[in-house]
XYZ file of C-alpha atoms in Angstrom:
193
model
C 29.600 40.521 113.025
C 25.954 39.619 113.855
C 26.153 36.857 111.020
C 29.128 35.380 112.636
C 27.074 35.420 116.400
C 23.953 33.945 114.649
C 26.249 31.038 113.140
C 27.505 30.454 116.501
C 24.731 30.634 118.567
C 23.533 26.930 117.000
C 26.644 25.137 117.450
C 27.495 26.168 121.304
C 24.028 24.694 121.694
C 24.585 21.666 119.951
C 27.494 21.503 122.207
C 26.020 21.272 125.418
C 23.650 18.301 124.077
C 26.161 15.110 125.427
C 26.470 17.236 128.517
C 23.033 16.845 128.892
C 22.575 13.249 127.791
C 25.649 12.003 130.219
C 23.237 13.422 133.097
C 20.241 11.851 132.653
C 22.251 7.921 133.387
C 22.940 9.012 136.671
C 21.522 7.054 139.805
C 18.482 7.739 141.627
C 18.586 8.553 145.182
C 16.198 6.721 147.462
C 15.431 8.705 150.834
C 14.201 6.612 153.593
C 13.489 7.620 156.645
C 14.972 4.703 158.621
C 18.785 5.037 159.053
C 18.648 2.032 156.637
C 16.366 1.068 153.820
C 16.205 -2.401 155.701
C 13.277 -3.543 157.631
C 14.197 -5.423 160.958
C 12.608 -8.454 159.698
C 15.660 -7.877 157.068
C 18.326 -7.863 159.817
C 20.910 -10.600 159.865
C 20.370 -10.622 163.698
C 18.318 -12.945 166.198
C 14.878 -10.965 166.352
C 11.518 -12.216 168.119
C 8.567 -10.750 167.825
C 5.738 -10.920 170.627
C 1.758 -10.405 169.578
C -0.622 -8.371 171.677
C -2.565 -11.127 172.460
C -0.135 -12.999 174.340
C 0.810 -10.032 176.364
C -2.843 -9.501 176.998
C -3.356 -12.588 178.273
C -0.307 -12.370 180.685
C -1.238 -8.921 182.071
C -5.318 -10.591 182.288
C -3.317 -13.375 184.754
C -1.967 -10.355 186.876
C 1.355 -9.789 185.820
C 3.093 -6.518 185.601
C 4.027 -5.458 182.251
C 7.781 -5.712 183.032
C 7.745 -9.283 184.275
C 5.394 -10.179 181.292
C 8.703 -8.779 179.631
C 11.184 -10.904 181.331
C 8.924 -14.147 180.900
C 8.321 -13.242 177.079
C 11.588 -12.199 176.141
C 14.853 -14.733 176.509
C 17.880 -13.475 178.478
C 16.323 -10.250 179.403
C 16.871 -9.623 183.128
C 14.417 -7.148 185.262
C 15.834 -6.049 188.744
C 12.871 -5.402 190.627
C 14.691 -3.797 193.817
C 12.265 -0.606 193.981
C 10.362 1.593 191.805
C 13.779 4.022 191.169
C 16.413 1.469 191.189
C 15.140 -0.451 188.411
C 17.001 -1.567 185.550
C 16.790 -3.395 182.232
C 19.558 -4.994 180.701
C 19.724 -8.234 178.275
C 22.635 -10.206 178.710
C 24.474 -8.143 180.989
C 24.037 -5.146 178.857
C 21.909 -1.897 178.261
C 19.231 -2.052 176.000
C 17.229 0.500 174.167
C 13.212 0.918 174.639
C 11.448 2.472 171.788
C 7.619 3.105 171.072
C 6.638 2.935 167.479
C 10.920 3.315 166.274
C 11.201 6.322 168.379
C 13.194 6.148 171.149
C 12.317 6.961 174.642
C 14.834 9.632 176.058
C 13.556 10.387 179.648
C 16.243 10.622 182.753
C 13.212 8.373 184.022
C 14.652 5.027 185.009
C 12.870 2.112 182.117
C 10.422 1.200 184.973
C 8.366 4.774 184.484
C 9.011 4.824 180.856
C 7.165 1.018 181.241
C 4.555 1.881 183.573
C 3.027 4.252 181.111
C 2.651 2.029 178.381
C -0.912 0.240 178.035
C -0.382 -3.448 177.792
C -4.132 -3.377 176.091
C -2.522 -1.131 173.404
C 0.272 -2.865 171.901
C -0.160 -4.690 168.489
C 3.275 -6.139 169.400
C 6.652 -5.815 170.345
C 9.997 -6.548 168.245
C 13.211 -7.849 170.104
C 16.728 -7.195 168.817
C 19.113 -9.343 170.862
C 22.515 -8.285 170.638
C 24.521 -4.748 169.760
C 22.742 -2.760 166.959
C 23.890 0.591 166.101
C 20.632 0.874 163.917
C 18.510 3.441 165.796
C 21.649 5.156 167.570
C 24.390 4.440 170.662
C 23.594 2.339 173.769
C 21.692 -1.015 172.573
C 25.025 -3.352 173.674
C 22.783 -5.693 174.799
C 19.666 -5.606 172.516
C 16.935 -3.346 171.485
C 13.362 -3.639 172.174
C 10.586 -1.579 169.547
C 6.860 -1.390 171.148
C 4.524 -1.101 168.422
C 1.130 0.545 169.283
C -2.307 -0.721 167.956
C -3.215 1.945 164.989
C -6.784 3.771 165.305
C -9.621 3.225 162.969
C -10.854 5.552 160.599
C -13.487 7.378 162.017
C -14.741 10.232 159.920
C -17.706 12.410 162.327
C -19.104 16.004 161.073
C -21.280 18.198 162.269
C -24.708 19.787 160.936
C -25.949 22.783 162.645
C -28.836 25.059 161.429
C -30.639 27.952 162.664
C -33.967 29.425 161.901
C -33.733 33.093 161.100
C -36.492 35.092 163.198
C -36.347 31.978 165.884
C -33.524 31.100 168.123
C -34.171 27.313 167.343
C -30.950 25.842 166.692
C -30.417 21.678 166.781
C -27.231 19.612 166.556
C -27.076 16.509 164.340
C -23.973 13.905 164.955
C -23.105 12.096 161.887
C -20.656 9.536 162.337
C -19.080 6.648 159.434
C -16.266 4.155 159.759
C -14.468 1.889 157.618
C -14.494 -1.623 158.225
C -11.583 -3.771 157.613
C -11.219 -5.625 154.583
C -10.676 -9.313 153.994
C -6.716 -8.884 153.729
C -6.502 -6.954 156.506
C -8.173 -9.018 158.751
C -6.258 -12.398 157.490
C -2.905 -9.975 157.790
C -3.754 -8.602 160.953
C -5.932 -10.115 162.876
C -5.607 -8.262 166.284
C -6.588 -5.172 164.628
C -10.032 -6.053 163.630
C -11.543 -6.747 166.688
């Protein structure tokens, strides 16, 4: 009986070997975490995009963000009938406001949600016009993605010593940063100031 399981053993192994095989040609999976694995620049849909430096120079003029927004952007329309009856809409129709692909979800009318944005701090600003389902419902009319200047690298430590039988004790600030290289600054030129 034991010869019999040893002889067997062997060949329900073998047996499992195309199973095996026949799994490794399956597809990968790619997780993104967009809702798509497309960039917008990839979109088959009008886009714009608007640098920092041009809304810069229209805030430097005395403009309010918002009406840099309707100047900048076409068919966007601003309704500037008080600070809690304002409204945003592109064509007739709602848009969505997000900062850095996230979207704002405030029962704040979109004049608040603007007003505490720093013009000074946008790298730039990516239009959508027409209905995209791509970052949820409510963009009919377009979608509008603020993207935020990025920090440097700024790496600071601190060295403190003490003397033992004296209460002497000094603090030393180090502080390095990283500079940008020559791609970067040909890629992005805003950032390297």
């Amino acid at each position: 009986m034991k010869k019999r399981l040893w002889v067997l053993h062997p060949l329900l192994l073998a047996s499992t070997l195309p199973a095996l095989a026949a799994q490794s040609d399956e597809d990968s999976i790619i997780v993104s975490a967009n809702r798509t694995h497309r960039t917008v620049a990839e979109m088959a849909q009008t886009t714009w995009v608007i640098e920092g430096q041009e809304i810069e120079q229209q805030v430097q003029g005395g403009k309010e963000f918002k009406d840099v927004l309707a100047q900048l952007i076409p068919g966007i329309d601003v309704s500037s009938q008080g600070r809690t009856n304002y409204g945003m809409n592109m064509r007739g129709r709602a848009i969505v406001v997000l900062i850095d692909g996230v979207r704002l979800n405030s029962s704040r009318t979109d004049s608040r949600q603007l007003d505490a944005i720093d013009p000074f701090n946008i790298e730039h600003i990516e239009v959508i016009s027409g209905a995209t389902s791509l970052y949820g419902g409510g963009s009919t009319g377009g979608l509008i993605n603020i993207v935020t200047k990025r920090g440097s690298r700024i790496v600071r430590s601190i060295l403190r010593w003490a003397a033992r039988a004296v209460l002497r004790t000094a603090t030393i600030m180090m502080s390095a940063s990283r500079r940008p290289s020559a791609a970067e600054q040909t890629t992005h030129p805003a950032a390297c100031r």
